[in-house]
CSV table of C-alpha atoms and ligand atoms in Angstrom, one decimal:
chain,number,residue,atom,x,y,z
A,880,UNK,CA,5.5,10.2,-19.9
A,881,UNK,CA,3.7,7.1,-18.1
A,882,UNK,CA,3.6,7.6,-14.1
A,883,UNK,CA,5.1,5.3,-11.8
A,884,UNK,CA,2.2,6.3,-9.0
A,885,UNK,CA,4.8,5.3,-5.2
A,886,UNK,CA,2.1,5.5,-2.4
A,887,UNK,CA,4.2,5.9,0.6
A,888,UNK,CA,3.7,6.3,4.7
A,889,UNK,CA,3.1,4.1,7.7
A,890,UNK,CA,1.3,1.2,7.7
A,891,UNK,CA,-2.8,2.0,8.4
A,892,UNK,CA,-2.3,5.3,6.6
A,893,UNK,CA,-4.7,4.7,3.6
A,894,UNK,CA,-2.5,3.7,0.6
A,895,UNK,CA,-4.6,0.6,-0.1
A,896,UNK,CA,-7.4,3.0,0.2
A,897,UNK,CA,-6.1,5.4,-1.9
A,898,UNK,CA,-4.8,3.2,-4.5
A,899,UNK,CA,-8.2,1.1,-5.1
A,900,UNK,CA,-10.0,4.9,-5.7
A,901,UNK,CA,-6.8,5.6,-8.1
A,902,UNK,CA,-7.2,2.0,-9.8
A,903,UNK,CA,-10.8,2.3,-10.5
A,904,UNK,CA,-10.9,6.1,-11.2
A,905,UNK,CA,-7.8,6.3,-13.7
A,906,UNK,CA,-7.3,2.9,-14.6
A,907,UNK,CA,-4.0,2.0,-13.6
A,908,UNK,CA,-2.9,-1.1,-12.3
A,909,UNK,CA,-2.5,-1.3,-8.4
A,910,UNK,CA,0.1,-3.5,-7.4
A,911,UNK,CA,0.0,-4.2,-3.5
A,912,UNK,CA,3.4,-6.2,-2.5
A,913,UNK,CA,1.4,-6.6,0.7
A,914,UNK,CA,-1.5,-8.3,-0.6
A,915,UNK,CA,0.8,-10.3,-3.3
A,916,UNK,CA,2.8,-11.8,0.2
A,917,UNK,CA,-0.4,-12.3,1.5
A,918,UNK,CA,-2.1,-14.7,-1.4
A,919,UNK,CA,1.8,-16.4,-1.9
A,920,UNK,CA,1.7,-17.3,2.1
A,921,UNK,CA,-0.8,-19.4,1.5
A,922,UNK,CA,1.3,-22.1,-0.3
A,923,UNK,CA,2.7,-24.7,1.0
A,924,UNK,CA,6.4,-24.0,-0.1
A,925,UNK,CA,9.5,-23.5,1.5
A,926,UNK,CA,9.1,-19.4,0.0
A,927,UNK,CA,5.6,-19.5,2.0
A,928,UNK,CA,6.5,-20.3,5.3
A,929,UNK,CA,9.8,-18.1,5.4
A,930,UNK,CA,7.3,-15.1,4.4
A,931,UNK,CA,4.7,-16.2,6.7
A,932,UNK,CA,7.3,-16.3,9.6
A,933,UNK,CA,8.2,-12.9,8.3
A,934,UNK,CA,4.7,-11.2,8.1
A,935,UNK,CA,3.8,-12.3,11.6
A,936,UNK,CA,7.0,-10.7,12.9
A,937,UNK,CA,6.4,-7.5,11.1
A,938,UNK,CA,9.1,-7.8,9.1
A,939,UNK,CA,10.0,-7.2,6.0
A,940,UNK,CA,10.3,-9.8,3.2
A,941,UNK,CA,14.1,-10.1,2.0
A,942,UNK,CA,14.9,-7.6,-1.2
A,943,UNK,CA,15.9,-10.2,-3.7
A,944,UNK,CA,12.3,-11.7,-3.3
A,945,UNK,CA,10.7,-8.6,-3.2
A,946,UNK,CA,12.4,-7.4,-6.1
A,947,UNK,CA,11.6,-10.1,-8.2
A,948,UNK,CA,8.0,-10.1,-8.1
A,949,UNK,CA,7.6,-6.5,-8.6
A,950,UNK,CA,9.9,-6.6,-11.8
A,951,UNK,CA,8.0,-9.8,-13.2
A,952,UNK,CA,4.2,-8.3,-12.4
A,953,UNK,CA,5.4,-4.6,-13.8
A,954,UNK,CA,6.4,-6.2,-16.8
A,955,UNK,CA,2.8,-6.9,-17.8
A,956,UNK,CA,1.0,-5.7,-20.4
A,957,UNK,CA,-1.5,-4.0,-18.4
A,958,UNK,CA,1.6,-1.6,-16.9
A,959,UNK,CA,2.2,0.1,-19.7
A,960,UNK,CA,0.6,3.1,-19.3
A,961,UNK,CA,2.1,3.8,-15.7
A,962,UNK,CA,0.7,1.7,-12.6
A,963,UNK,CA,0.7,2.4,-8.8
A,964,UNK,CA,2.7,0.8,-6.2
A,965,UNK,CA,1.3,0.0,-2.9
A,966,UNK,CA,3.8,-0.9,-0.2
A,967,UNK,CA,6.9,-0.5,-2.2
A,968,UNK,CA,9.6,0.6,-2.2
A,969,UNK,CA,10.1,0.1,1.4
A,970,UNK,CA,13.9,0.0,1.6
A,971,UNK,CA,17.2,1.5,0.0
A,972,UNK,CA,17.7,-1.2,-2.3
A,973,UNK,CA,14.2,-2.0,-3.4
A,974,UNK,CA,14.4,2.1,-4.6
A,975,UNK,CA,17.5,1.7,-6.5
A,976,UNK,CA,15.8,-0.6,-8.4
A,977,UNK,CA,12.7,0.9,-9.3
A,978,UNK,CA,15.0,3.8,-10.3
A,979,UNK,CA,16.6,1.5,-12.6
A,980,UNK,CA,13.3,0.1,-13.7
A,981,UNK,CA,12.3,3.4,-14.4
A,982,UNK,CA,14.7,4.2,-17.1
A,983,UNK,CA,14.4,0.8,-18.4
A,984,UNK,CA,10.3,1.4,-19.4
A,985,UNK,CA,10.3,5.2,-19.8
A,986,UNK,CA,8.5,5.7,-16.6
A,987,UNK,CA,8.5,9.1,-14.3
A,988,UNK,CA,8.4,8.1,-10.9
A,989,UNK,CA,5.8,10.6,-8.3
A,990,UNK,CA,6.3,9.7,-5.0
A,991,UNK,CA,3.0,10.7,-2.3
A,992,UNK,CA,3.3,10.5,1.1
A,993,UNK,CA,-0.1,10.0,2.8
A,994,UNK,CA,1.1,11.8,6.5
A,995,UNK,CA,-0.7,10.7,9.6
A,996,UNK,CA,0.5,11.3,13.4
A,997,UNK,CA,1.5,7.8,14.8
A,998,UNK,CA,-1.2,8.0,17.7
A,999,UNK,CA,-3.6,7.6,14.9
A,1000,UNK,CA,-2.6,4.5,13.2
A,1001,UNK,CA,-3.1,1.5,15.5
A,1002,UNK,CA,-6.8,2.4,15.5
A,1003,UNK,CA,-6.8,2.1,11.8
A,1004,UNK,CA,-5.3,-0.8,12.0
A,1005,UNK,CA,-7.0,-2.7,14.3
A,1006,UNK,CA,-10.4,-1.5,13.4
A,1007,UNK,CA,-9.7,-2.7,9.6
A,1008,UNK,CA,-11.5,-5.5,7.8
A,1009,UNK,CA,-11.4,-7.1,4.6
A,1010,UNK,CA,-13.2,-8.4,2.2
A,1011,UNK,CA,-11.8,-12.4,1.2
A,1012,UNK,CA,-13.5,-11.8,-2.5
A,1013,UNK,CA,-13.0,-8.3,-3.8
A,1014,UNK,CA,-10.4,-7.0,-1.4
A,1015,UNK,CA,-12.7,-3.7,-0.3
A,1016,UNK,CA,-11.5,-2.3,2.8
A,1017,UNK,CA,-13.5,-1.0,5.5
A,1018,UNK,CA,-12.9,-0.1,9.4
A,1019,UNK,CA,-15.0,-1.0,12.1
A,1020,UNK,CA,-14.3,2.5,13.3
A,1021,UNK,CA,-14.1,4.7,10.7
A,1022,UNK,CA,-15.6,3.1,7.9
A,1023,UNK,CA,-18.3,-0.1,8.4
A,1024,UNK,CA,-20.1,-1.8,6.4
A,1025,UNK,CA,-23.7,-1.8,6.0
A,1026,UNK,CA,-24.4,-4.7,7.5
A,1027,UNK,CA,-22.5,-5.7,10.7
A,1028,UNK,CA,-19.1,-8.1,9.1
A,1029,UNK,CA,-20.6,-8.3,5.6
A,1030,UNK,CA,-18.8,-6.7,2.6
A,1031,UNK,CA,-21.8,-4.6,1.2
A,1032,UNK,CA,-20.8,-5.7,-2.7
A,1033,UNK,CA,-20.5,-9.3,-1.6
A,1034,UNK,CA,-23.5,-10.2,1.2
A,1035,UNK,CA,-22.9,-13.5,1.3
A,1036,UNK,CA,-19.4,-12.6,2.5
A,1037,UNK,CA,-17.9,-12.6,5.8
A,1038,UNK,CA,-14.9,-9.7,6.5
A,1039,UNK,CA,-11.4,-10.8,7.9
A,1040,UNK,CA,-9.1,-9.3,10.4
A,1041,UNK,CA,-5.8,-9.3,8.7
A,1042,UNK,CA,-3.0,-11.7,10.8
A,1043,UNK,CA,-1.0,-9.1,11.1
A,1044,UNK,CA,-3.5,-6.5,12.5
A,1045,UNK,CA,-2.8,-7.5,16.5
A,1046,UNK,CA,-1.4,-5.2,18.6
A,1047,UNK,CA,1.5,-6.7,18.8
A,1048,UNK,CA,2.1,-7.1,15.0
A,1049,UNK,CA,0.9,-3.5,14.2
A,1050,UNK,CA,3.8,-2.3,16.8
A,1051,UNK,CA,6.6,-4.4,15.4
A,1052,UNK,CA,5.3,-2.8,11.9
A,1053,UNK,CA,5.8,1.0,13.0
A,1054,UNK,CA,8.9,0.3,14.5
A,1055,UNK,CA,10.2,-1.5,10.8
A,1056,UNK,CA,8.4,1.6,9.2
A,1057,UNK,CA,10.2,3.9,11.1
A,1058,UNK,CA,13.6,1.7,10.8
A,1059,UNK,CA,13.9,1.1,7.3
A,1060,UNK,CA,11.4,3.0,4.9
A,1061,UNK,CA,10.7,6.4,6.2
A,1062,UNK,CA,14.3,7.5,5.2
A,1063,UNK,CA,13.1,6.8,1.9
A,1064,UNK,CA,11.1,9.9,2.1
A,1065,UNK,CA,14.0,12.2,2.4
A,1066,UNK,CA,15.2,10.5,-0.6
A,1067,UNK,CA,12.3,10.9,-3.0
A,1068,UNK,CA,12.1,14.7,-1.0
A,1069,UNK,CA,15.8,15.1,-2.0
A,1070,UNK,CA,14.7,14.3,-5.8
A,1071,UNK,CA,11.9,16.9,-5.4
A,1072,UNK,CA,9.4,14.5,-6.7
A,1073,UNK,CA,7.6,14.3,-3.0
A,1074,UNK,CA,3.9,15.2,-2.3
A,1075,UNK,CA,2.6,15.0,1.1
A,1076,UNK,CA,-0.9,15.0,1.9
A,1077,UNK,CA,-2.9,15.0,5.0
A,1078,UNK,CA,-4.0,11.6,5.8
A,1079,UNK,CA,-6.6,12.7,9.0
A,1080,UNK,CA,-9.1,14.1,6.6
A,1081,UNK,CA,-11.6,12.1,4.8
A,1082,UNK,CA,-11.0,9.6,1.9
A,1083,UNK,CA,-12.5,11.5,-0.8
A,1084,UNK,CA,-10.5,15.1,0.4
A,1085,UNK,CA,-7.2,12.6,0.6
A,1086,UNK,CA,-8.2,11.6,-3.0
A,1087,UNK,CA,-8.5,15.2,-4.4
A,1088,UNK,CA,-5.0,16.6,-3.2
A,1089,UNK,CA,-3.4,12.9,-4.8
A,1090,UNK,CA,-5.1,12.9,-8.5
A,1091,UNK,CA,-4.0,16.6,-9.1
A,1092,UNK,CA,-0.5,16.0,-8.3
A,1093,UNK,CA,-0.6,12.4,-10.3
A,1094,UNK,CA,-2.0,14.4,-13.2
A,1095,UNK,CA,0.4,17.3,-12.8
A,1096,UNK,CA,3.2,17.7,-15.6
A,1097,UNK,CA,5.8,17.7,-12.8
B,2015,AP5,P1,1.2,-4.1,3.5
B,2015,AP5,O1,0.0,-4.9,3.2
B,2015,AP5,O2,1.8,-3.2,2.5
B,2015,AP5,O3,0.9,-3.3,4.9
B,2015,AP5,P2,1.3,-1.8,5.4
B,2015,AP5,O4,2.3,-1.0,4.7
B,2015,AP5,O5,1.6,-2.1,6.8
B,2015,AP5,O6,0.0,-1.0,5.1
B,2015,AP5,P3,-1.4,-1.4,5.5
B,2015,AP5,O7,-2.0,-2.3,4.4
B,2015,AP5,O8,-1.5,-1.9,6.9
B,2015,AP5,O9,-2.1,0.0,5.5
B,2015,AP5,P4,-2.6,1.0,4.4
B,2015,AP5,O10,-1.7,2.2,4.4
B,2015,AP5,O11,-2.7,0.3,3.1
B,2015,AP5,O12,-4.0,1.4,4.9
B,2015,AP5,P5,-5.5,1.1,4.5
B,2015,AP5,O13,-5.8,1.8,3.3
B,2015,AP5,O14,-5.7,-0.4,4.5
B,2015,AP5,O15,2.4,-5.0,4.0
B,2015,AP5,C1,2.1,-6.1,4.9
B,2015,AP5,C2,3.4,-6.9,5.1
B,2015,AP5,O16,3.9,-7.4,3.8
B,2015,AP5,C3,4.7,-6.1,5.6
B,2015,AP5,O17,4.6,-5.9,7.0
B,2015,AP5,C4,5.8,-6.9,5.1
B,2015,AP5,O18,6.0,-8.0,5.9
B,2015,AP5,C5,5.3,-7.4,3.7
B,2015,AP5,N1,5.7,-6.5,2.7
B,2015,AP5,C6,4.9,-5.7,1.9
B,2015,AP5,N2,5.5,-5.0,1.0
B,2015,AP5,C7,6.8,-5.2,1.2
B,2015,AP5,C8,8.0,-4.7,0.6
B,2015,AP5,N3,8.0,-3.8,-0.3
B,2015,AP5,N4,9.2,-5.2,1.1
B,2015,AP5,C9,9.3,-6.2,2.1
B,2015,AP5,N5,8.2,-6.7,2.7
B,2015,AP5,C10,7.0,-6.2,2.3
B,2015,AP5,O19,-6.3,1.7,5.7
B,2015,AP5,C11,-6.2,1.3,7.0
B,2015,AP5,C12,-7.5,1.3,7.7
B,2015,AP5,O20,-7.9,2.7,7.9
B,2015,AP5,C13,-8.7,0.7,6.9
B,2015,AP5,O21,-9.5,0.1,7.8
B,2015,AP5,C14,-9.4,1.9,6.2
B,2015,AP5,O22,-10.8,1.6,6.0
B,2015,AP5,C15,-9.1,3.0,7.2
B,2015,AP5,N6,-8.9,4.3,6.5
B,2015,AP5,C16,-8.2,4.5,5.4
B,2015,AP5,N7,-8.2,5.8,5.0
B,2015,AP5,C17,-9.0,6.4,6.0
B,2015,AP5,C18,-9.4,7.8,6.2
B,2015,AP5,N8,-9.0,8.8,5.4
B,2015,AP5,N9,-10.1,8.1,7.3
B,2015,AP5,C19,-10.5,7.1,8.2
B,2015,AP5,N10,-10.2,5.8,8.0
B,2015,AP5,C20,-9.4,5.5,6.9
């Protein structure tokens, strides 16, 4: 049965990390509602600024919008073998739906929880830049590039600090983590289809313990 790969934990933890080694090592989508909210603020629509607003807050976007763009991109051709989701489900109602949009395309849903001690994150966070072309993620801390604020695949490229990365934002985000979406961990523990890994140790390690449980039967 296809997988329905749910990265879950606070936000700096490593699921965009994780998901772009899972993407490009077993070929499944990766769909980041984070980085779709991110490309659709950039409009100039009515939708854009409310999300904008939103983002800078460290809120979350309302369900019915959420909701709506992860049923119209999972219903691509390309999600047909199983995909990863990135950032959601991030409240009660947003998992009742994928639950239902489970059943709909045969999907088995495996829920990993990358688990990192809160003193940890804001580094992560605040240390983190971006590339504008390919998306690859590095950390002035933990992970820099090769040459200072260039992404080493694109060298004509300068990195971004995310809007949201202050630490101002990054707090209001913890607090919402901790509000609304960690309870969904009990629920995916409750279903028994919970793995936690260890999210202090390297990327690579991180990797190992999260592609043997995605290609477990379980
Ligand atoms: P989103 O983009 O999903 O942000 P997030 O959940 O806060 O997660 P991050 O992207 O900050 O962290 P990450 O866990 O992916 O860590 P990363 O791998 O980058 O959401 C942003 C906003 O969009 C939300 O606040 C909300 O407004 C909205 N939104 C999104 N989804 C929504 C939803 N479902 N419903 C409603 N609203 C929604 O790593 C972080 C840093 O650490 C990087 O610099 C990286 O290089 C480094 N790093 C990673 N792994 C390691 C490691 N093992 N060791 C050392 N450094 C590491």
């Amino acid at each position: 049965m296809p997988k329905i790969i749910v990265l879950m934990g606070a936000p700096g933890a490593g699921k965009g990390t994780q998901a772009r080694l899972l993407q490009e090592r077993l070929h499944l989508p990766q769909i980041s509602t984070g980085d779709m909210f991110r490309a659709l603020k950039e409009a100039q629509t009515p939708l854009a600024d409310e999300v904008r607003v939103l983002m800078a807050a460290g809120q979350l976007v309302p369900d019915d919008v959420t909701i709506r763009v992860v049923r119209e991109r999972t219903a691509q051709e390309d999600c047909r073998n199983g995909y990863i989701l990135d950032g959601f489900p991030r409240t009660p109602a947003q998992a009742a739906m994928l639950e239902q949009l489970a059943i709909e395309q045969g999907n088995a849903i495996q829920a990993i929880e990358i688990r990192m001690p809160r003193e940890l994150l804001a580094k992560r966070m605040t240390g983190r830049r971006n590339c504008p072309v390919c998306g690859e993620i590095y950390n002035i801390y933990f992970r820099p590039p090769r040459v200072d604020n260039v992404c080493d695949l694109h060298p004509q490229t300068q990195l971004v600090h995310r809007a949201d990365d202050t630490p101002e934002t990054v707090e209001a985000r913890l607090i919402t983590y901790e509000e609304q979406t960690r309870p969904l961990l009990d629920y995916y523990q409750a279903k028994s289809v919970l793995f936690i890994v260890d999210g202090t140790r390297e990327p690579e390690d991180i990797y190992r313990d999260i592609e043997k449980a995605v290609k477990s039967e379980k």
